[in-house]
XYZ file of C-alpha atoms in Angstrom:
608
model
C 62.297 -43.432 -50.880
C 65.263 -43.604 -48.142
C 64.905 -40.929 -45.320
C 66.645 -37.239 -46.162
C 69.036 -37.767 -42.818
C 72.714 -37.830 -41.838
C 73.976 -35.411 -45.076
C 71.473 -36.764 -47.805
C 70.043 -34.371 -49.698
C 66.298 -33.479 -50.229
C 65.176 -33.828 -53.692
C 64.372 -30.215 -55.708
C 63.199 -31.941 -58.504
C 58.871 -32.679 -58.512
C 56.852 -35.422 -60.494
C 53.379 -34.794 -61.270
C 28.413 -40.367 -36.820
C 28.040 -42.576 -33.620
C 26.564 -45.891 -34.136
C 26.388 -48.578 -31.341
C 28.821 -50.729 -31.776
C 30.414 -53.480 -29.137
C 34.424 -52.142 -28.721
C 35.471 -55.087 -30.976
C 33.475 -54.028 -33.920
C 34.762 -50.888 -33.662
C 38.038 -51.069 -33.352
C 38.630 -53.623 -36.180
C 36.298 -51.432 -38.363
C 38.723 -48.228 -37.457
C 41.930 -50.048 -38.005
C 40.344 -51.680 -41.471
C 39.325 -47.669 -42.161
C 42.754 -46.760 -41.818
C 45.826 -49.039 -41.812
C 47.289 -51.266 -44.406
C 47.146 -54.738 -44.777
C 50.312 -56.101 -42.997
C 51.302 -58.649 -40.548
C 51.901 -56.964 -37.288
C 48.113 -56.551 -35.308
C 48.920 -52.789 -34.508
C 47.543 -50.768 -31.482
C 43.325 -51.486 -32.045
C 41.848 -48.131 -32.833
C 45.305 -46.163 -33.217
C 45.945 -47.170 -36.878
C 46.522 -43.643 -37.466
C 48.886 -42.825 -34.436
C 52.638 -42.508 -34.490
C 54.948 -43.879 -31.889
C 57.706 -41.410 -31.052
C 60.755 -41.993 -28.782
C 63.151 -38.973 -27.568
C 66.986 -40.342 -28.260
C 66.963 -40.222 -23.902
C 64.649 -43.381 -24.089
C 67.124 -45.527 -26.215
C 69.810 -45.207 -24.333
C 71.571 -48.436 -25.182
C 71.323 -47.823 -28.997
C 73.060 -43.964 -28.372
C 76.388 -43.524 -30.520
C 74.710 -45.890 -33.085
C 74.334 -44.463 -36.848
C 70.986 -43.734 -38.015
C 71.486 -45.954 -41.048
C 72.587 -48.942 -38.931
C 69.402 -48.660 -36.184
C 66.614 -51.103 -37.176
C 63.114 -52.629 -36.006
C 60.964 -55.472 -35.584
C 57.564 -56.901 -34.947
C 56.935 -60.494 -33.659
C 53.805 -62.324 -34.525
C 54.336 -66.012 -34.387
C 57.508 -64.760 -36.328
C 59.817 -61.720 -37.097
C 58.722 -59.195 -40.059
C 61.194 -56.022 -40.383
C 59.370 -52.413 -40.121
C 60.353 -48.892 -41.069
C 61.608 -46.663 -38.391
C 63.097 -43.058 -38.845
C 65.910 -41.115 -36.938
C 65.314 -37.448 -37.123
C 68.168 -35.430 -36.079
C 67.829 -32.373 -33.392
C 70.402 -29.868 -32.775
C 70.564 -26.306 -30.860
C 70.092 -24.261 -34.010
C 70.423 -20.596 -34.607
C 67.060 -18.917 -35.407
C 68.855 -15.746 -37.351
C 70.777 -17.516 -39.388
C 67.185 -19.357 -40.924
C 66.505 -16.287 -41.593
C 69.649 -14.483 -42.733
C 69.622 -11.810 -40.119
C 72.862 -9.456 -39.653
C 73.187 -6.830 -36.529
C 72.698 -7.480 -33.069
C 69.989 -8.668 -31.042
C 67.603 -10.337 -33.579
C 68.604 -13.289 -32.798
C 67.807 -16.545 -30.452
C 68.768 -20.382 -30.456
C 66.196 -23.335 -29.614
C 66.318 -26.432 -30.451
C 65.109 -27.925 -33.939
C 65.670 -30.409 -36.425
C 68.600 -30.562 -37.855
C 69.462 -30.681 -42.161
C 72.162 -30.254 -44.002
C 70.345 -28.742 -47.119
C 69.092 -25.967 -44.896
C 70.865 -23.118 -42.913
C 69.923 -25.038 -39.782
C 72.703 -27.835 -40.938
C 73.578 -30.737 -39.650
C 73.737 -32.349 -36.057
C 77.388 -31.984 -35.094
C 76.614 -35.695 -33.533
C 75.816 -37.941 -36.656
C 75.107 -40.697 -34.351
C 72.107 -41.341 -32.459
C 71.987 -38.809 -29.102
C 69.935 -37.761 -26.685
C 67.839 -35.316 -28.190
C 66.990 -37.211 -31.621
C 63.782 -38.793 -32.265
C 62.928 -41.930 -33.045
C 59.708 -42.346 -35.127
C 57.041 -46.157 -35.830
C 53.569 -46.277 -36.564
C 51.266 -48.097 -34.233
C 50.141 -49.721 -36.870
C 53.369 -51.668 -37.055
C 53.526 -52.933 -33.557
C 53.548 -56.543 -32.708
C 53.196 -59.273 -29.661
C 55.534 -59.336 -27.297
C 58.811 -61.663 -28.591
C 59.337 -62.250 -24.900
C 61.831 -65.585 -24.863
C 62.335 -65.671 -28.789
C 65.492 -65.463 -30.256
C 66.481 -62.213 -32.271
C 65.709 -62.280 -35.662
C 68.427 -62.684 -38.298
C 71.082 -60.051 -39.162
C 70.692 -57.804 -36.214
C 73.764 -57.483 -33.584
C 73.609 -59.786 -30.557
C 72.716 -58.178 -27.108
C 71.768 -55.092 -29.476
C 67.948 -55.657 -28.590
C 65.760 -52.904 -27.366
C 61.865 -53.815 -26.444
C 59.462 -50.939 -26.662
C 56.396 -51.126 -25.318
C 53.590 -49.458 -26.532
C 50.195 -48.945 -24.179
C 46.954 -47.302 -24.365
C 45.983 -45.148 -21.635
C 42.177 -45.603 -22.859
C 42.835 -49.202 -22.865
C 45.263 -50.667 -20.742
C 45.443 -54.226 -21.933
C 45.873 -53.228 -25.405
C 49.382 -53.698 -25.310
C 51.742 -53.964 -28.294
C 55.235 -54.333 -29.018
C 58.276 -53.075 -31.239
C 61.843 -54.177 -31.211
C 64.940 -51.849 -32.210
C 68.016 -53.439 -33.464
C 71.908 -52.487 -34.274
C 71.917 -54.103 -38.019
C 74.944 -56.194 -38.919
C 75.023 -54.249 -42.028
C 72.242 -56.158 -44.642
C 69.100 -54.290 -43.403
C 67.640 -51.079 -43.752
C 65.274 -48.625 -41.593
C 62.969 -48.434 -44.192
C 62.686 -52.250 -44.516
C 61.012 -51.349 -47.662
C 58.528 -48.996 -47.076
C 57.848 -45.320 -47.762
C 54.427 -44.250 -46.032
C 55.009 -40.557 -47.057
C 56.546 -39.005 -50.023
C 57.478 -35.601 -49.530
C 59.065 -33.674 -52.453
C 60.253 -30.214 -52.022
C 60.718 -28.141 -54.847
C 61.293 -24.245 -55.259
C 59.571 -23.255 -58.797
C 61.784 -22.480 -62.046
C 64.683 -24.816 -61.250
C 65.584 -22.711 -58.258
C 67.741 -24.487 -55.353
C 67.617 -24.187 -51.831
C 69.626 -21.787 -50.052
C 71.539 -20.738 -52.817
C 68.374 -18.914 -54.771
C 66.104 -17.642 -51.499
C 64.932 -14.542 -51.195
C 65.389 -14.934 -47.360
C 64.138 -10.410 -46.998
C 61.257 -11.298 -48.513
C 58.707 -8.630 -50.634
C 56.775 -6.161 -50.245
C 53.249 -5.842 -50.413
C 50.562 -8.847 -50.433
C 48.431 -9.861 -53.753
C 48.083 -9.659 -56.473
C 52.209 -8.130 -55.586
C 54.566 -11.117 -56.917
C 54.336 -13.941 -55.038
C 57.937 -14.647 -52.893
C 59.397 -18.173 -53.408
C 57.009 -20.017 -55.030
C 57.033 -23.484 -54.400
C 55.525 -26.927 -56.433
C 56.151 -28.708 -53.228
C 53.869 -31.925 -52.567
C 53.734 -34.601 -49.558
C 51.668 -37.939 -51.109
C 50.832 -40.920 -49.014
C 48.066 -43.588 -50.274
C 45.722 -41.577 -48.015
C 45.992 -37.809 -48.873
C 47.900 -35.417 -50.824
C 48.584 -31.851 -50.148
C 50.655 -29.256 -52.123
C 52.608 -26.494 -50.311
C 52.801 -22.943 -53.005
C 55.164 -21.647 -50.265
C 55.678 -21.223 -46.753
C 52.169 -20.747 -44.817
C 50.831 -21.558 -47.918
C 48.785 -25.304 -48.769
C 46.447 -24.715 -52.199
C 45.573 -28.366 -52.584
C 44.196 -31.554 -50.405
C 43.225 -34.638 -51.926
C 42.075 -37.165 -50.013
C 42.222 -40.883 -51.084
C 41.205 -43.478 -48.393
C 38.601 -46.047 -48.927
C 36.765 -44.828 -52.505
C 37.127 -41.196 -51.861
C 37.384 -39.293 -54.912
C 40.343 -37.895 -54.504
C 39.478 -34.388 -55.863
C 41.173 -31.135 -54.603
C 38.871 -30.034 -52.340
C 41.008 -27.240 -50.948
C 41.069 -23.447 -51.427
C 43.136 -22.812 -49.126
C 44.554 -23.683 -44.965
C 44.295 -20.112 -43.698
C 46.292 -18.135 -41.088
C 44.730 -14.889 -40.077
C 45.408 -12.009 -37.681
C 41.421 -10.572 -37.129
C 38.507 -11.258 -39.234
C 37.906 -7.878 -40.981
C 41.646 -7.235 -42.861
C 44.501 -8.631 -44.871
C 47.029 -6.580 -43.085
C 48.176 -9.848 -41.320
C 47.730 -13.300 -43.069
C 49.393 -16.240 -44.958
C 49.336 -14.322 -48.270
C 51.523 -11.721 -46.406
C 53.640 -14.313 -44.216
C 54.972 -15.877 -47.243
C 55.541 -12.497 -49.128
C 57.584 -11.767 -45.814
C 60.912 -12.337 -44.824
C 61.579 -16.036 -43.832
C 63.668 -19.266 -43.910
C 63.624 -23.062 -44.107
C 64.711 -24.800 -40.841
C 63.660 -28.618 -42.058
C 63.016 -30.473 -45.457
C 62.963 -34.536 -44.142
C 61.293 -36.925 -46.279
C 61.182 -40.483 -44.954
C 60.155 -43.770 -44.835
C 57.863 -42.722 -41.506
C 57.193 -39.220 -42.286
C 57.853 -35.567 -43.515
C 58.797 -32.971 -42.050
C 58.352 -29.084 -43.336
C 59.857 -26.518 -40.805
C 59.821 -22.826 -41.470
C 59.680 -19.636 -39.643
C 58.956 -15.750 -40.345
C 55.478 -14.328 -40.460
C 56.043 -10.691 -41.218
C 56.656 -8.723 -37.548
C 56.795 -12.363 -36.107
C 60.594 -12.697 -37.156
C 60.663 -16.041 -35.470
C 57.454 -17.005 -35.701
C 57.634 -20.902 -36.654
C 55.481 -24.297 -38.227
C 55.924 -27.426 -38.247
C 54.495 -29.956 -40.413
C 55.125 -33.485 -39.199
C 53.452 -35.905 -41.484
C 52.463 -39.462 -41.612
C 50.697 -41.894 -43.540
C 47.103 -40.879 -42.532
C 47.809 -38.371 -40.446
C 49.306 -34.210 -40.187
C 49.929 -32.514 -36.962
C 50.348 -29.153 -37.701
C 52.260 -26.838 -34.353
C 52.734 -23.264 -34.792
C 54.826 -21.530 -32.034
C 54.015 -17.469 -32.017
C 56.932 -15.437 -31.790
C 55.888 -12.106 -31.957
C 55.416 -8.612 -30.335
C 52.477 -7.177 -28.100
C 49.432 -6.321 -31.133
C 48.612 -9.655 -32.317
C 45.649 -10.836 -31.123
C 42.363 -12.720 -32.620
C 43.975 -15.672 -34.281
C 42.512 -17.570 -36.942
C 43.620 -20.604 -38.283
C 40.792 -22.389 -40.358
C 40.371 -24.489 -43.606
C 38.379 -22.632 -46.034
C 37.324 -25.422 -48.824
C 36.504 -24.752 -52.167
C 33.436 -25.301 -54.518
C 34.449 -28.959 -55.170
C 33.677 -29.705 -51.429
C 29.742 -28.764 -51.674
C 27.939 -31.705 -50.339
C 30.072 -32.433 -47.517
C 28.694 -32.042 -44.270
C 30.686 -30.028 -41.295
C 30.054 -30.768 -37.920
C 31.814 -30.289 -34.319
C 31.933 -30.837 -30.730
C 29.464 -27.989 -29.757
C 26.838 -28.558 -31.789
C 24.171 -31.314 -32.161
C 24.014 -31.544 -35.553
C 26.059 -31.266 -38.680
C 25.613 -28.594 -41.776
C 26.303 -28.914 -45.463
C 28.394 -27.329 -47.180
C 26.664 -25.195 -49.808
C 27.678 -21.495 -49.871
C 24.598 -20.818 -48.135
C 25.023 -19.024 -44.600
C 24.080 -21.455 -41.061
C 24.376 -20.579 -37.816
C 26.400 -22.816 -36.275
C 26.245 -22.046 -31.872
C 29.948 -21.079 -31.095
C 32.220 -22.308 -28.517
C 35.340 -23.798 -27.452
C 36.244 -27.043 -29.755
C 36.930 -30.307 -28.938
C 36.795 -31.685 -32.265
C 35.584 -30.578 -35.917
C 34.618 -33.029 -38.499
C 34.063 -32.575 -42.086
C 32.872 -35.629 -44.472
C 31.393 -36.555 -47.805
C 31.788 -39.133 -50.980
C 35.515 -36.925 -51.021
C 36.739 -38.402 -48.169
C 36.461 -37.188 -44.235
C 39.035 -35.765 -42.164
C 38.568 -35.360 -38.198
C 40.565 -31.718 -36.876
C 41.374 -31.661 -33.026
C 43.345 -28.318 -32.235
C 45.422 -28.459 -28.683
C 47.148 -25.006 -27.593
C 49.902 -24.210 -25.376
C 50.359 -21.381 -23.715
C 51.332 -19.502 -20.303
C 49.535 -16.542 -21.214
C 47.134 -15.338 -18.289
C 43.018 -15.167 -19.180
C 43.569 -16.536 -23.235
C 40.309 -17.759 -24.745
C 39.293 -19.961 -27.894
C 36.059 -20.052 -29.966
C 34.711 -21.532 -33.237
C 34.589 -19.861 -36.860
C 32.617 -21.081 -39.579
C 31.432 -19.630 -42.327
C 29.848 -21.080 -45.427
C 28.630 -18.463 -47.959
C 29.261 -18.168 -51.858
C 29.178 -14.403 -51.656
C 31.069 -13.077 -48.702
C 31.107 -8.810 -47.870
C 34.353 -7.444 -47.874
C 36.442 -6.967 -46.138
C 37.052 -10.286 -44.823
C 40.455 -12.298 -43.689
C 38.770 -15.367 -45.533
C 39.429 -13.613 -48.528
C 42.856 -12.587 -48.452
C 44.035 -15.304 -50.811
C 42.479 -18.174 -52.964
C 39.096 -17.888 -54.143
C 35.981 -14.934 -53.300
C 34.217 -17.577 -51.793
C 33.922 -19.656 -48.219
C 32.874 -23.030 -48.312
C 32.662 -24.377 -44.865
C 35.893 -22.300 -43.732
C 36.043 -23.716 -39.978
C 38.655 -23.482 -37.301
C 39.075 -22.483 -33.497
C 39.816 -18.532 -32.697
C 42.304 -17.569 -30.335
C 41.855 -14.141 -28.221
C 43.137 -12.863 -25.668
C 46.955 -12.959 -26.857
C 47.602 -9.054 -27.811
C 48.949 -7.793 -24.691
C 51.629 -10.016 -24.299
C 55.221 -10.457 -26.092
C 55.943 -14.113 -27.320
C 59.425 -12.801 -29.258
C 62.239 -14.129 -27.252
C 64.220 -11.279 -28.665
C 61.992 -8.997 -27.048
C 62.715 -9.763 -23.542
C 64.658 -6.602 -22.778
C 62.220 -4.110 -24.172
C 58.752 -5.640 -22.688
C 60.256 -7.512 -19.639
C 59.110 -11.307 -20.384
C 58.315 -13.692 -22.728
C 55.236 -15.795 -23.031
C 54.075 -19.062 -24.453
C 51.680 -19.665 -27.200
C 51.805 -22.786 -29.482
C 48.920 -24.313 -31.549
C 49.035 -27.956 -32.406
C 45.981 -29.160 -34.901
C 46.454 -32.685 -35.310
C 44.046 -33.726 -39.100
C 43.524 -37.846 -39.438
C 42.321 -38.260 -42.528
C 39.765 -41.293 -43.278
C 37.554 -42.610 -45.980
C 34.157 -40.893 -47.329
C 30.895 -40.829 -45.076
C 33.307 -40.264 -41.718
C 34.249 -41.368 -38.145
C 31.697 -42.132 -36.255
C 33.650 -41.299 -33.298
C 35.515 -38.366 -33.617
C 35.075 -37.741 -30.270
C 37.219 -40.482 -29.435
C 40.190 -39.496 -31.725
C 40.130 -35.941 -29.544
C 40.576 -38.518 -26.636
C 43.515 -40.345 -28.009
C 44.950 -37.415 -28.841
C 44.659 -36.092 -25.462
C 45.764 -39.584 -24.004
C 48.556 -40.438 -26.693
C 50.190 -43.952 -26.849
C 52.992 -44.019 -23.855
C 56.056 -46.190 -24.696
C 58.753 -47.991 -22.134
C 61.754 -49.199 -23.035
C 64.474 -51.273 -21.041
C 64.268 -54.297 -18.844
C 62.005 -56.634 -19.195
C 59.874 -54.175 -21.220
C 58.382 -57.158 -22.995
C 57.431 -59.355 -20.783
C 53.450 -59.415 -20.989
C 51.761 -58.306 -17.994
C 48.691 -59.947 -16.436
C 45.246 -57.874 -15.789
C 45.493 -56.473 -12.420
C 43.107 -54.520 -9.687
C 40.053 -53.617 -10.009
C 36.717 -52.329 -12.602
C 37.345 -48.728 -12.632
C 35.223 -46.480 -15.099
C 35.495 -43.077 -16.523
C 32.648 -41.664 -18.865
C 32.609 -38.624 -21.495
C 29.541 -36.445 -22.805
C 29.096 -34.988 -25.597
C 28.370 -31.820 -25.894
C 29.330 -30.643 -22.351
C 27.142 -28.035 -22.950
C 24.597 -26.776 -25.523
C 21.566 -24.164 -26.221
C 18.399 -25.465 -26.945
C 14.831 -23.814 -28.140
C 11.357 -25.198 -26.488
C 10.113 -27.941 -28.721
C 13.412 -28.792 -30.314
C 16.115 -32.099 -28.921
C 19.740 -32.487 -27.933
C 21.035 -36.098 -28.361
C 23.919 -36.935 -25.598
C 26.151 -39.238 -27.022
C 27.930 -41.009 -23.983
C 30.947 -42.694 -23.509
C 31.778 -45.306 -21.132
C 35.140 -46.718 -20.414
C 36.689 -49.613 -18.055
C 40.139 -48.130 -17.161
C 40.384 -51.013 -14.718
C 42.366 -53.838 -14.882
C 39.143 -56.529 -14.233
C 35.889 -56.605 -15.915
C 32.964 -54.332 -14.442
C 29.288 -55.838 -14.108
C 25.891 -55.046 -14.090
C 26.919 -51.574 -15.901
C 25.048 -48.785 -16.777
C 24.706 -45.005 -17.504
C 21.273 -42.923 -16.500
C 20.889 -40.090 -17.437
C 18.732 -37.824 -15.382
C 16.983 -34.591 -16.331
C 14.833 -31.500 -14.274
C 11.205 -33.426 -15.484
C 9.707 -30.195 -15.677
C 11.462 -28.892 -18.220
C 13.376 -31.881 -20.312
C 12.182 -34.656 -21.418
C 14.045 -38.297 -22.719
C 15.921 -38.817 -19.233
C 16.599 -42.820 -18.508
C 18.963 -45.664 -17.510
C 20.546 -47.446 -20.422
C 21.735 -51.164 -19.134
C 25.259 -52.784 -20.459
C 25.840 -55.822 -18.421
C 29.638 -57.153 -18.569
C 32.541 -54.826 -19.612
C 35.978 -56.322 -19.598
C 38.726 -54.386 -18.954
C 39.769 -51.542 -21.216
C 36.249 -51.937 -22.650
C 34.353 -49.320 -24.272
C 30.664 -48.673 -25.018
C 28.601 -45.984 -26.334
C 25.307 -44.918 -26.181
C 23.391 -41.608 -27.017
C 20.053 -40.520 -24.936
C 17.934 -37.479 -26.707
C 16.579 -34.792 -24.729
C 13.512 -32.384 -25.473
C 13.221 -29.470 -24.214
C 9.565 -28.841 -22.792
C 7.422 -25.376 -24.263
C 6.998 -24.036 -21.066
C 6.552 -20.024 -19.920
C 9.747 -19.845 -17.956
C 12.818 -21.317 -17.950
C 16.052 -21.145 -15.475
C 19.082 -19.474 -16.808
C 20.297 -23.068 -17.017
C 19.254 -26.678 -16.645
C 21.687 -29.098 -15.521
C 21.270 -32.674 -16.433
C 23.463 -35.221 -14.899
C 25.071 -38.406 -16.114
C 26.073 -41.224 -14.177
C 27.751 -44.650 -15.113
C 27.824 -47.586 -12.480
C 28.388 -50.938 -12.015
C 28.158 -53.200 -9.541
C 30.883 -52.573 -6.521
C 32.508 -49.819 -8.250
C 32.633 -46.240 -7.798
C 30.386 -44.347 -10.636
C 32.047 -42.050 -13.142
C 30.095 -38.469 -13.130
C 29.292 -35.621 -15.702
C 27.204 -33.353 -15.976
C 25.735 -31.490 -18.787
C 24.533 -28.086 -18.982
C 21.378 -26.685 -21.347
C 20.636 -23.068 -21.497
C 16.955 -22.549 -22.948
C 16.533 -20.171 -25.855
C 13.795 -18.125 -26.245
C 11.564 -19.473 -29.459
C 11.682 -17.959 -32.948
């Protein structure tokens, strides 16, 4: 399907964990998980990752039309790839939502569409502040020397080169391209579908109820959708803004059953006064409909007394990063935002950064420990998906735990329960607090004197059944995304340099533990170097008195950008007393390098 850009128009119709591998092993098993069969070699273990360039970074392909912008990967020879152009404009954020008077009203920049209020760029060529999107998956050797391939522009080429800051010599390449005029930017692909489709024939603007309704269920539900995104790895279905009712996933023999009740947006725990139900029975407005070739993109703002309050869906072919930007008044506080499964997804197991082990889904109650997340996981013969939430924000003292909650019979009142189903299976997601005494409503500046930050990103890669044994790794890419160059002799291959440096991760950073009972450490050691580091190792060193399982774990040769990963379980002792907290300390070394630290801290529990 081409891209909706440059004054297309959408569609409104709608048709129906860890093992211990050697890095090589891994990666090729993550990018089999994950990509497609294809020609390029893509970025090793970033099959799921997106390449995106600001318009600033292309500067010699500015003033160029979308439609005549193209790309390439080399690999013994040229083979064409999709790339997108999403337009950005200043756009005005009350006329989304239809507002008249004075004063509720502020301009940002977001993407632009023609088929929405937010129109289109007044700029149809490529500028400065459009994006240009690949997949990593895509990306090539470097075509440093070789002649351009045939039907692009002469002197139009543009290298990009893509690197991974978790390993440095994995370097890739992607050419961009004025076409003569016989190629397209989808060079045949379409890696996400995205339909959008008000219910009953309705169009978009023409038939919104941009004032929204009153009232929350079972009141009428305001501008129902049948909207659907479908990629050969997932599906999800959109009922309306703030609203997705349905997630199949379909990677690698999943069963591709809806194993959604609902992606949930509450304001407390203990009230449907505040929640998706009554965000999309609110007043709001479209700002972005883009389907193509690369990915969708769903953009829509108003959340009740958050006038302004904005999402953005940006999704690829494995892959959704969800960003929510709060917009509201002082009040809000205790922010949920947690998938809440339904009865389909019993037998799947949840698990997360904090805690050792993983729980099944059943409707009966656990007790996972709480904490700040680095990554949740949830997996099963319906397919896995890995959840890494990132947040934003200016706002002085702000502080983020874990929800879960799995039981078939839930007391009201309870947020969970606001819309979908009377049940929570394995509803899990972080919990911001801390937020309600500050204004994030630009148009508030006057009355409460400044204006804060708060946005959420939660990036969901979706993978095959039985799940990733290193989720903990895809929190690190994210947190260390792919960084691309352009210009110069951006293609010309560079040689290993300097020296064995290594950096090493724990996991968990920190845990409780009851006498008798064990912790496994899963460790992760990196050469960030640009040389090989020898005689390597990581001990792991515990207070003997109390913990037990403590050692040295030898790796010998790791070449640079190497990874390896080991786990090390601790016991702790049944003793009388125990300090308020044990700290046990990691160290990874090799031979004439300096060693990479951590250390991990255990509070004892008192026993049962």
């Amino acid at each position: 399907m081409p891209g909706h850009r440059k004054g297309e128009q959408p569609k409104q119709g709608h048709s129906g964990f860890r093992l211990v591998w050697p890095l090589a092993a891994l990666l090729t098993a993550l990018a089999l998980a994950t990509a497609p069969t294809a020609f390029a070699l893509g970025v090793p273990g970033r099959s799921s990752d997106p390449v995106v360039l600001a318009g600033s970074q292309v500067t010699p392909l500015i003033g160029s039309e979308p439609d005549s912008v193209v790309a390439f990967a080399w690999d013994g020879s040229w083979r064409q790839i999709p790339v997108q152009i999403d337009e950005r404009k200043i756009i005005d954020y009350g006329t989304i939502r239809q507002f008249t008077g004075t004063g509720r009203t502020f301009q940002g920049v977001g993407y632009a569409d023609p088929s929405t209020l937010a129109g289109a760029d007044p700029d149809p060529t490529l500028d400065a502040d459009d994006e240009v999107a690949l997949m990593a998956f895509d990306a090539g050797r470097s075509a440093w020397g070789k002649p351009d391939p045939a039907g692009t522009v002469a002197g139009s080429r543009l290298p990009v080169r893509i690197e991974d800051p978790l390993a440095p010599t994995n370097e890739r390449f992607i050419y961009l391209f004025r076409s003569k005029g016989g190629l397209q930017p989808s060079a045949g692909q379409n890696y996400v579908e995205y339909e959008f489709a008000l219910r009953n024939g309705l169009s978009y603007p023409a038939d919104y109820n941009f004032a929204g309704t009153a009232g929350s269920a079972p009141s009428p539900r305001n501008n129902p959708e049948d909207s659907r995104v479908t990629t050969d790895a997932y599906e999800l279905d959109f009922e309306s803004r703030w609203i997705t009712d349905d997630m199949r996933i379909k990677l690698g023999g999943a069963n591709a059953i809806d194993i959604l009740d609902g992606d949930k947006t509450t304001v407390g725990l203990t009230s449907c006064g505040r929640n998706e139900d009554t965000f999309r029975n609110g007043g709001g407005g479209f700002i972005a409909n883009i389907d193509g070739p690369v990915r969708a993109i769903r953009s829509y703002t108003g959340a009740n007394s958050g006038n302004h309050t904005q999402r953005d869906h940006v999704l690829y072919r494995s892959r959704q990063e969800m960003t929510s930007f709060l917009r509201v008044h002082p009040g809000i506080d205790n922010l949920l935002t947690a998938f809440d499964f339904s009865s389909a997804a019993v037998g799947m197991t949840y698990s997360n950064s904090v805690n050792s082990g993983s729980f099944t889904i059943d409707g009966v109650p656990d007790s996972p420990i709480p904490g700040a997340l680095d990554w949740e996981q949830v997996t099963g013969p319906q397919g896995s998906m890995v959840n890494v939430t990132r947040t934003t924000t200016d706002i002085p003292g702000i502080s983020s735990t874990s929800f879960y909650l799995d039981q078939t019979n839930v007391l009201a009142p309870h947020s969970i329960l606001c819309s979908g189903d009377a049940h929570a299976y394995g509803a899990s997601g972080p919990l911001a607090q801390g937020t309600g005494a500050y204004n994030t409503d630009p148009t508030r500046a006057e009355i409460d004197g400044s204006v804060y930050r708060f946005e959420g990103t939660r990036t969901t890669i979706f993978g095959p059944p039985q799940g990733d044994s290193s989720p903990g790794l895809r929190a690190s890419q994210i947190d260390n995304p792919l960084v691309a160059s352009t210009g110069g002799a951006a293609d010309r291959p560079k040689e290993p340099v300097g020296r064995a440096r290594l950096g090493l991760s724990v996991r968990p950073g920190a845990a409780r533990l009851r006498p008798g009972r064990a912790l496994t450490i899963r460790l992760t050691m990196r050469n960030v170097g640009g040389s090989a580091a020898t005689r390597t190792r990581i001990c792991v060193s515990a207070p003997r008195r109390f913990l037990t399982g403590g050692r040295c774990l030898s790796m010998g040769r790791v070449g640079a950008g190497g990874v390896r990963y080991r786990s090390v379980k601790l016991r702790l002792r049944r003793s009388g007393s125990y300090p308020r907290k044990l700290r046990v300390k990691a160290v990874a070394s090799a031979a004439a390098v300096s060693p990479a630290r951590r250390t991990i801290v255990i509070r004892p529990m008192r026993s049962r």
